[in-house]
Coordinates of C-alpha atoms and ligand atoms in Angstrom, one line a residue:
M1 CA -30.7 -4.0 -7.5
L2 CA -27.6 -3.8 -9.5
K3 CA -25.1 -6.2 -8.5
A4 CA -21.2 -4.8 -7.9
E5 CA -17.8 -6.4 -7.8
I6 CA -14.6 -5.7 -6.8
I7 CA -11.4 -6.8 -7.8
A8 CA -8.3 -5.6 -5.6
I9 CA -4.9 -5.9 -7.4
G10 CA -1.8 -6.0 -5.0
S11 CA 0.5 -9.4 -4.6
E12 CA 1.0 -7.6 -1.5
L13 CA -2.6 -7.9 -0.5
L14 CA -1.9 -11.8 -0.7
T15 CA 1.1 -11.8 2.3
P16 CA 0.4 -11.2 5.8
Y17 CA 1.4 -7.6 6.0
R18 CA -1.2 -5.7 3.9
S19 CA -4.9 -6.0 4.0
D20 CA -6.8 -4.7 1.0
T21 CA -8.8 -1.7 2.4
N22 CA -10.1 -0.2 -0.2
S23 CA -12.7 -2.9 -1.1
L24 CA -14.3 -1.8 2.5
W25 CA -14.4 1.7 2.0
L26 CA -16.0 1.3 -1.7
T27 CA -18.8 -1.3 -0.8
Q28 CA -20.0 1.3 2.4
R29 CA -19.9 3.7 -0.9
L30 CA -21.8 1.8 -3.4
N31 CA -24.2 0.2 -0.4
S32 CA -25.2 3.9 0.3
V33 CA -26.5 4.3 -3.5
G34 CA -28.0 0.7 -3.0
I35 CA -25.9 -1.0 -4.9
D36 CA -25.0 -4.4 -3.4
V37 CA -20.8 -5.8 -3.9
H38 CA -21.7 -9.9 -4.0
Q39 CA -18.2 -10.9 -4.9
K40 CA -14.4 -9.3 -3.6
T41 CA -11.5 -10.8 -5.4
I42 CA -8.0 -10.5 -4.3
V43 CA -5.6 -10.6 -7.4
G44 CA -1.6 -10.5 -7.2
D45 CA 0.0 -8.7 -10.1
D46 CA 0.0 -11.9 -12.3
E47 CA -1.4 -11.5 -15.7
A48 CA -3.2 -14.7 -16.2
R49 CA -4.7 -14.3 -13.3
M50 CA -5.7 -10.8 -13.7
E51 CA -7.1 -12.0 -16.4
D52 CA -9.4 -14.7 -15.0
A53 CA -10.7 -12.9 -12.5
V54 CA -11.9 -9.6 -15.0
K55 CA -13.4 -12.0 -17.6
S56 CA -15.2 -13.2 -14.4
A57 CA -16.3 -10.3 -13.1
L58 CA -17.6 -9.1 -16.1
S59 CA -19.4 -12.3 -16.6
R60 CA -21.6 -11.6 -13.8
S61 CA -21.7 -8.0 -12.4
D62 CA -23.4 -4.8 -13.5
V63 CA -20.6 -2.6 -11.5
V64 CA -16.4 -4.2 -12.1
I65 CA -14.1 -1.7 -9.9
S66 CA -10.8 -2.5 -9.4
T67 CA -8.2 -0.7 -7.4
G68 CA -4.4 -1.1 -7.5
G69 CA -2.0 -1.8 -10.1
L70 CA -1.8 1.3 -12.2
G71 CA 1.3 2.4 -11.4
P72 CA 4.6 3.5 -14.1
T73 CA 6.5 0.0 -13.1
E74 CA 6.7 -3.4 -15.2
D75 CA 3.9 -5.2 -12.5
D76 CA 1.0 -2.9 -13.2
L77 CA -0.9 -4.7 -15.6
T78 CA -4.2 -2.9 -14.6
R79 CA -4.8 -1.1 -17.7
K80 CA -3.5 -3.9 -20.0
V81 CA -5.4 -6.5 -19.2
F82 CA -8.9 -4.9 -19.1
A83 CA -8.0 -3.0 -22.6
R84 CA -7.5 -6.8 -23.5
V85 CA -10.4 -8.7 -22.0
T86 CA -12.6 -5.7 -23.2
G87 CA -10.9 -6.0 -26.6
R88 CA -9.5 -2.4 -26.6
Q89 CA -5.9 -0.5 -27.5
L90 CA -4.0 1.0 -25.7
L91 CA -3.9 4.5 -26.4
L92 CA -0.9 7.7 -24.9
D93 CA -3.3 10.2 -24.0
Y94 CA -1.1 13.0 -24.4
A95 CA -3.3 15.4 -22.5
V96 CA -2.6 12.7 -19.7
L97 CA 1.1 12.7 -20.6
E98 CA 1.4 16.4 -20.2
E99 CA -0.1 16.7 -16.9
I100 CA 2.1 13.3 -15.5
R101 CA 4.9 15.7 -16.8
E102 CA 3.8 18.8 -15.3
R103 CA 3.0 16.8 -12.1
F104 CA 6.5 16.3 -12.2
A105 CA 8.4 19.1 -13.4
S106 CA 6.4 21.3 -10.8
R107 CA 8.3 19.3 -8.0
G108 CA 11.1 20.2 -9.9
Y109 CA 12.0 16.2 -11.0
K110 CA 12.7 14.9 -14.9
M111 CA 9.8 12.3 -15.5
T112 CA 11.2 8.7 -16.4
P113 CA 10.4 7.0 -19.7
N114 CA 8.8 3.8 -17.4
N115 CA 6.0 7.3 -16.2
E116 CA 4.8 7.5 -19.5
R117 CA 3.0 4.3 -18.9
Q118 CA 0.2 5.9 -17.1
A119 CA -0.5 7.5 -19.9
L120 CA -2.0 4.4 -21.5
V121 CA -5.6 4.4 -21.9
P122 CA -7.8 1.7 -22.9
A123 CA -9.7 3.2 -26.5
G124 CA -13.0 5.0 -26.1
A125 CA -12.7 5.1 -22.1
T126 CA -12.9 8.4 -19.8
V127 CA -9.1 9.1 -17.9
L128 CA -10.0 10.3 -14.2
S129 CA -7.5 12.9 -12.8
N130 CA -5.5 12.4 -10.0
P131 CA -4.9 15.7 -8.0
N132 CA -2.8 13.2 -5.5
G133 CA -0.8 11.2 -7.2
S134 CA 0.4 10.3 -10.8
A135 CA -1.5 7.6 -11.4
P136 CA -5.0 8.6 -13.2
G137 CA -7.9 6.2 -13.0
V138 CA -10.1 5.2 -15.8
K139 CA -13.9 4.4 -16.3
M140 CA -15.3 3.1 -19.1
E141 CA -18.6 0.6 -20.5
H142 CA -18.4 -2.2 -22.1
D143 CA -21.7 -4.3 -22.7
G144 CA -23.7 -2.5 -20.7
R145 CA -21.4 -2.4 -17.4
L146 CA -19.4 0.2 -15.8
I147 CA -16.2 -0.6 -15.6
V148 CA -13.8 1.5 -13.0
L149 CA -10.3 1.6 -12.8
L150 CA -8.7 3.3 -9.4
P151 CA -5.2 3.4 -8.0
G152 CA -4.2 1.6 -5.1
P153 CA -3.7 4.1 -2.7
P154 CA -7.1 5.0 -0.8
R155 CA -6.4 8.8 -0.6
E156 CA -5.9 8.7 -4.4
N157 CA -8.8 6.2 -5.2
Q158 CA -11.3 7.5 -2.8
P159 CA -11.7 11.8 -3.2
M160 CA -11.3 10.3 -7.0
F161 CA -14.4 7.8 -6.5
D162 CA -16.5 10.3 -5.1
T163 CA -15.7 12.9 -7.4
F164 CA -16.1 10.9 -10.7
V165 CA -18.2 7.8 -10.0
M166 CA -20.3 8.2 -7.2
P167 CA -22.0 10.5 -9.2
E168 CA -23.1 8.1 -12.5
L169 CA -23.3 5.4 -9.6
E170 CA -26.6 7.5 -8.2
R171 CA -28.5 7.5 -11.4
I172 CA -27.6 4.0 -12.9
S173 CA -28.9 2.6 -9.5
R174 CA -32.3 2.7 -10.6
G175 CA -33.8 4.5 -7.8
V176 CA -33.1 2.0 -4.5
R177 CA -32.4 4.4 -1.7
L178 CA -30.7 3.4 1.4
A179 CA -31.1 4.7 4.9
R180 CA -28.5 3.5 7.9
R181 CA -28.3 3.7 11.3
V182 CA -25.5 2.3 13.2
L183 CA -26.6 2.3 16.7
K184 CA -23.6 1.2 19.7
V185 CA -23.6 0.2 22.8
T186 CA -21.8 0.1 25.9
G187 CA -22.0 -2.3 29.0
L188 CA -24.2 -4.9 28.2
G189 CA -23.1 -8.4 27.5
E190 CA -23.7 -10.1 23.8
S191 CA -26.6 -12.2 25.1
H192 CA -28.3 -9.8 27.2
L193 CA -28.6 -7.6 24.6
D194 CA -29.9 -10.5 22.1
D195 CA -32.8 -11.2 24.4
L196 CA -33.9 -7.4 24.8
I197 CA -33.8 -6.4 21.3
A198 CA -33.9 -9.7 18.7
P199 CA -37.8 -10.0 19.6
I200 CA -37.6 -6.2 18.4
Y201 CA -36.0 -6.3 15.1
T202 CA -37.2 -10.0 14.0
E203 CA -40.3 -8.4 13.3
Y204 CA -38.9 -6.0 10.5
S205 CA -37.6 -7.6 7.3
N206 CA -36.7 -4.1 6.3
P207 CA -34.9 -2.8 7.5
V208 CA -32.2 -5.2 7.8
T209 CA -30.7 -5.3 11.0
T210 CA -27.1 -7.1 11.0
I211 CA -24.9 -7.2 14.9
L212 CA -21.7 -6.9 14.9
F213 CA -19.9 -7.3 18.3
T214 CA -16.5 -5.5 18.7
D215 CA -13.8 -5.1 21.2
S216 CA -15.3 -3.6 23.8
E217 CA -19.2 -2.5 22.4
V218 CA -22.0 -4.3 20.8
E219 CA -22.6 -2.4 17.2
I220 CA -26.4 -2.8 15.2
H221 CA -26.8 -1.7 11.8
L222 CA -30.0 -1.2 10.8
T223 CA -30.7 -0.6 6.7
A224 CA -33.7 0.1 5.3
T225 CA -34.2 0.0 1.8
S226 CA -37.4 2.1 -0.5
D227 CA -37.6 3.9 -3.5
S228 CA -37.4 7.1 -2.3
Y229 CA -34.6 8.2 0.9
S230 CA -37.6 9.9 3.2
R231 CA -39.3 6.7 3.1
A232 CA -36.3 4.7 3.6
E233 CA -35.3 7.2 6.7
E234 CA -39.0 6.8 7.9
L235 CA -38.6 3.2 8.4
A236 CA -35.3 3.5 9.9
T237 CA -36.2 5.3 12.6
E238 CA -39.1 4.0 13.2
L239 CA -37.0 0.5 14.7
T240 CA -34.3 2.8 15.6
D241 CA -36.8 4.3 18.1
K242 CA -37.7 0.4 19.1
L243 CA -34.4 -0.4 19.8
V244 CA -33.3 2.9 21.8
E245 CA -36.8 2.9 23.8
K246 CA -35.9 -0.6 24.8
L247 CA -32.2 -0.1 25.4
G248 CA -32.1 3.3 27.3
Y249 CA -28.7 4.5 27.8
Y250 CA -26.8 1.1 27.3
V251 CA -27.1 3.4 23.3
Y252 CA -24.8 6.0 23.0
T253 CA -25.0 7.1 19.6
T254 CA -27.4 5.8 16.4
T255 CA -25.4 7.1 13.8
G256 CA -22.2 5.3 14.2
E257 CA -20.2 8.0 16.1
L258 CA -17.3 7.2 18.5
L259 CA -17.8 6.7 22.6
E260 CA -14.7 9.0 22.8
E261 CA -16.7 11.8 20.2
V262 CA -19.6 11.3 22.3
I263 CA -18.0 12.3 25.1
G264 CA -16.2 14.8 23.9
A265 CA -19.0 16.7 22.4
G266 CA -20.9 16.3 25.7
L267 CA -18.1 17.6 27.5
R268 CA -17.6 20.6 24.9
K269 CA -21.8 21.6 25.8
R270 CA -21.2 22.0 29.3
E271 CA -18.4 23.7 29.2
M272 CA -16.6 21.2 31.3
T273 CA -12.9 19.5 31.3
L274 CA -11.0 16.4 31.7
A275 CA -8.1 15.0 32.6
T276 CA -6.6 11.3 32.6
A277 CA -4.3 9.5 35.2
E278 CA -3.7 6.0 33.7
S279 CA -1.7 2.9 35.2
C280 CA -2.2 -0.2 33.0
T281 CA -3.5 1.6 30.2
G282 CA -0.4 3.4 29.4
G283 CA -1.8 6.6 28.2
L284 CA -4.6 5.0 26.1
V285 CA -7.6 6.5 27.5
A286 CA -5.6 9.7 26.5
E287 CA -4.6 8.3 23.1
R288 CA -8.6 7.7 22.6
I289 CA -9.5 11.5 23.6
T290 CA -7.0 13.3 21.5
R291 CA -7.6 10.8 18.3
V292 CA -11.0 13.3 18.0
P293 CA -10.0 17.0 16.1
G294 CA -10.9 19.6 18.3
S295 CA -10.6 17.6 21.4
S296 CA -8.3 20.7 23.2
D297 CA -11.8 22.5 23.8
Y298 CA -12.2 19.8 26.8
F299 CA -9.2 17.6 27.0
V300 CA -6.2 19.1 29.3
G301 CA -4.1 16.5 29.7
G302 CA -2.9 13.2 31.3
M303 CA -0.2 11.3 33.2
V304 CA 1.2 7.9 33.1
T305 CA 1.8 7.2 36.2
Y306 CA 3.2 3.1 36.2
S307 CA 5.5 2.9 39.3
N308 CA 4.3 2.8 42.3
D309 CA 6.6 5.9 43.2
A310 CA 5.0 7.8 40.4
K311 CA 1.9 7.4 41.5
N312 CA 2.6 9.2 44.6
S313 CA 5.3 11.9 43.3
L314 CA 2.7 12.8 39.9
L315 CA -0.2 12.2 41.3
G316 CA 0.1 12.4 45.3
V317 CA -1.6 9.0 46.1
P318 CA -0.8 8.7 49.5
K319 CA 2.6 6.4 50.1
E320 CA 0.8 4.2 53.1
M321 CA -2.7 3.9 50.9
I322 CA -0.4 2.5 48.2
E323 CA 1.3 -0.1 50.5
E324 CA -2.2 -0.6 52.6
L325 CA -4.4 -1.0 50.2
G326 CA -2.3 -2.3 46.7
P327 CA -1.7 0.0 43.8
V328 CA -4.7 -1.8 42.0
S329 CA -8.0 -0.6 44.2
G330 CA -10.7 1.6 44.4
E331 CA -8.8 4.1 47.0
V332 CA -6.1 4.3 44.5
A333 CA -8.1 4.7 41.6
E334 CA -9.6 7.8 43.1
A335 CA -6.7 9.1 44.8
M336 CA -5.5 9.1 41.4
A337 CA -8.4 11.0 39.8
R338 CA -8.6 13.8 42.3
G339 CA -4.8 14.1 42.3
V340 CA -4.7 14.2 38.1
R341 CA -8.0 16.7 38.3
Q342 CA -6.4 19.0 41.0
R343 CA -2.7 18.9 39.7
S344 CA -4.3 19.9 36.1
G345 CA -6.9 22.1 37.2
A346 CA -10.2 19.9 34.7
T347 CA -13.4 20.4 36.0
V348 CA -13.1 16.3 36.4
G349 CA -10.5 13.8 36.2
I350 CA -10.4 9.9 35.5
S351 CA -8.4 6.8 36.3
V352 CA -7.6 3.4 35.3
T353 CA -5.6 1.0 37.7
G354 CA -5.1 -2.6 36.8
V355 CA -3.9 -6.2 35.7
A356 CA -3.4 -6.3 32.6
G357 CA -1.1 -9.5 32.7
P358 CA -0.7 -11.8 31.4
G359 CA 1.9 -12.1 34.7
G360 CA 1.7 -9.9 38.2
G361 CA -1.8 -11.7 39.0
T362 CA -2.8 -12.7 42.6
D363 CA -6.1 -14.8 44.0
A364 CA -7.2 -11.7 45.5
V365 CA -6.5 -9.6 42.4
P366 CA -6.2 -11.7 39.5
V367 CA -5.3 -10.5 36.1
G368 CA -8.1 -8.8 34.2
T369 CA -9.0 -6.8 37.5
V370 CA -8.9 -3.1 37.0
Y371 CA -10.6 0.0 38.9
V372 CA -11.7 3.1 36.7
G373 CA -12.2 5.9 39.3
L374 CA -13.5 9.8 38.9
A375 CA -13.5 12.7 40.8
D376 CA -15.1 16.0 40.0
D377 CA -16.0 18.8 42.2
V378 CA -18.3 17.2 44.2
V379 CA -17.5 13.5 44.4
S380 CA -14.9 11.5 43.7
G381 CA -15.9 7.3 42.6
N382 CA -14.5 3.8 41.4
R383 CA -15.7 0.7 39.5
R384 CA -14.2 -2.1 40.0
L385 CA -13.8 -4.6 36.9
V386 CA -12.9 -7.9 36.1
L387 CA -12.2 -8.1 32.1
G388 CA -11.4 -11.2 30.2
G389 CA -9.2 -11.1 27.6
D390 CA -5.3 -11.0 26.7
R391 CA -3.3 -8.3 27.5
H392 CA -4.2 -5.9 25.0
L393 CA -7.9 -6.8 25.2
I394 CA -7.7 -5.8 28.8
R395 CA -6.2 -2.6 28.3
W396 CA -8.9 -2.2 25.6
R397 CA -11.8 -2.8 27.9
A398 CA -10.0 -1.2 30.5
S399 CA -9.4 2.3 28.6
T400 CA -13.9 1.7 27.8
A401 CA -14.9 1.7 31.1
A402 CA -12.9 4.9 32.0
L403 CA -14.8 6.4 29.0
E404 CA -17.8 5.3 30.0
M405 CA -18.0 6.1 33.9
V406 CA -17.7 10.2 32.4
R407 CA -20.9 8.9 30.1
R408 CA -22.6 7.8 32.7
R409 CA -22.1 10.4 35.3
Y410 CA -22.8 13.2 33.5
L411 CA -24.5 13.0 29.8
V412 CA -27.3 10.5 30.2
Ligands
AMP1 P1 -0.6 0.5 -6.9 O1 -2.1 1.6 -7.3 O2 -1.0 -0.7 -7.1 O3 1.0 0.9 -6.7 O4 -0.2 0.6 -5.5 C1 -0.4 1.6 -4.4 C2 -0.2 1.4 -3.1 O5 -2.0 1.3 -2.7 C3 0.2 0.1 -2.2 O6 1.6 -0.2 -1.9 C4 -0.7 -0.2 -0.4 O7 -0.1 0.9 -0.3 C5 -2.0 1.0 -1.5 N1 -2.8 -0.2 -1.7 C6 -3.4 -1.2 -3.2 N2 -4.1 -1.8 -2.9 C7 -4.7 -1.9 -1.8 C8 -6.0 -2.3 -1.1 N3 -6.7 -2.9 -1.8 N4 -6.8 -1.9 -0.1 C9 -5.6 -0.8 1.0 N5 -4.5 0.2 -0.1 C10 -3.9 -0.8 -1.1
MG2 MG1 0.5 -2.6 -6.7

């Protein structure tokens, strides 16, 4: 397997305020053509340390990709450092200069002299044009290694990489082909899950299985390698089928979709519509549903009813019910779901009411107690959960439980 290395350049990436997401995206792309990422470096805008990082990378990796530091300012040193390490001169590329000038002119700006710097290209390198920004990328070969310099912003470097670099990587990756599956599981505890599936996946060294625990779900990643796509796909499918057979409806996707995407597709297919009534999640369920493009096909709307009064006046939850049973109760959750369903005209109403903490818990209703409710034209029901974690996590897990209730009732 070819070995790749990524250098993320930018002093902001060494602060607590920005993280290097470029390398995650690039790694996914590189892996997809069978290239292994064996080292990543984050380096500030410092010439000596960058030089160090670039030299080391070139001493051990077949493919070296950097992001950032291609802009017009003094601290944008990437071109300069790579040119020096590879023993090339930086030459002004007039075609690139013209492109940058035109880009400025088309927006009614005059190009400032420092922007000329972006037209400096190491001798013998290929320029990768950038329709989404002014800094072009650079591609070059050095001692049989491939070097790619990409601009920092993801919206600039991603299309550039897919257009100019991926075809070349596919060609040089020596025929290693990968197939991947991402199984997502909700509603099963970590250790219970591993008990069920470890005897299955440990039988296979190919695909490689990785298990990731997220805030409210478990993801099982399978990566199969072979010298042909079809064989890699076969291997991935074989193990996927065995895992799904074991886990049944706890698996909601084998291709990595979000829970809200899976639910959305199911509702659309059944021509059903959904409305939400939320208390402790403050609109998070509605927010998650509407992350999915096209959710207007099935999502009618939602109400955030935080106070008891709002639950009564906006959703018609009887005052006496709230007083007698408390706002965090199964009956109130169901009444909220019925209320929003009726008022919105949706086929299904779902609701969440709970104590997200850190304050507000009692012996009877401790922090983490959440009721999710569901109502359609036939029934209404609720589920009680006692969720662990801090306020953020409890709210997130509660929103997942509400979504999961829809999946369990209609989609499995
Ligand atoms: P630069 O090309 O160094 O001027 O970077 C421009 C912008 O790209 C930065 O301000 C960041 O917003 C973004 N950026 C740079 N490097 C990364 C990275 N490794 N991951 C995500 N965003 C980045
Ligand atoms: Mg920078």
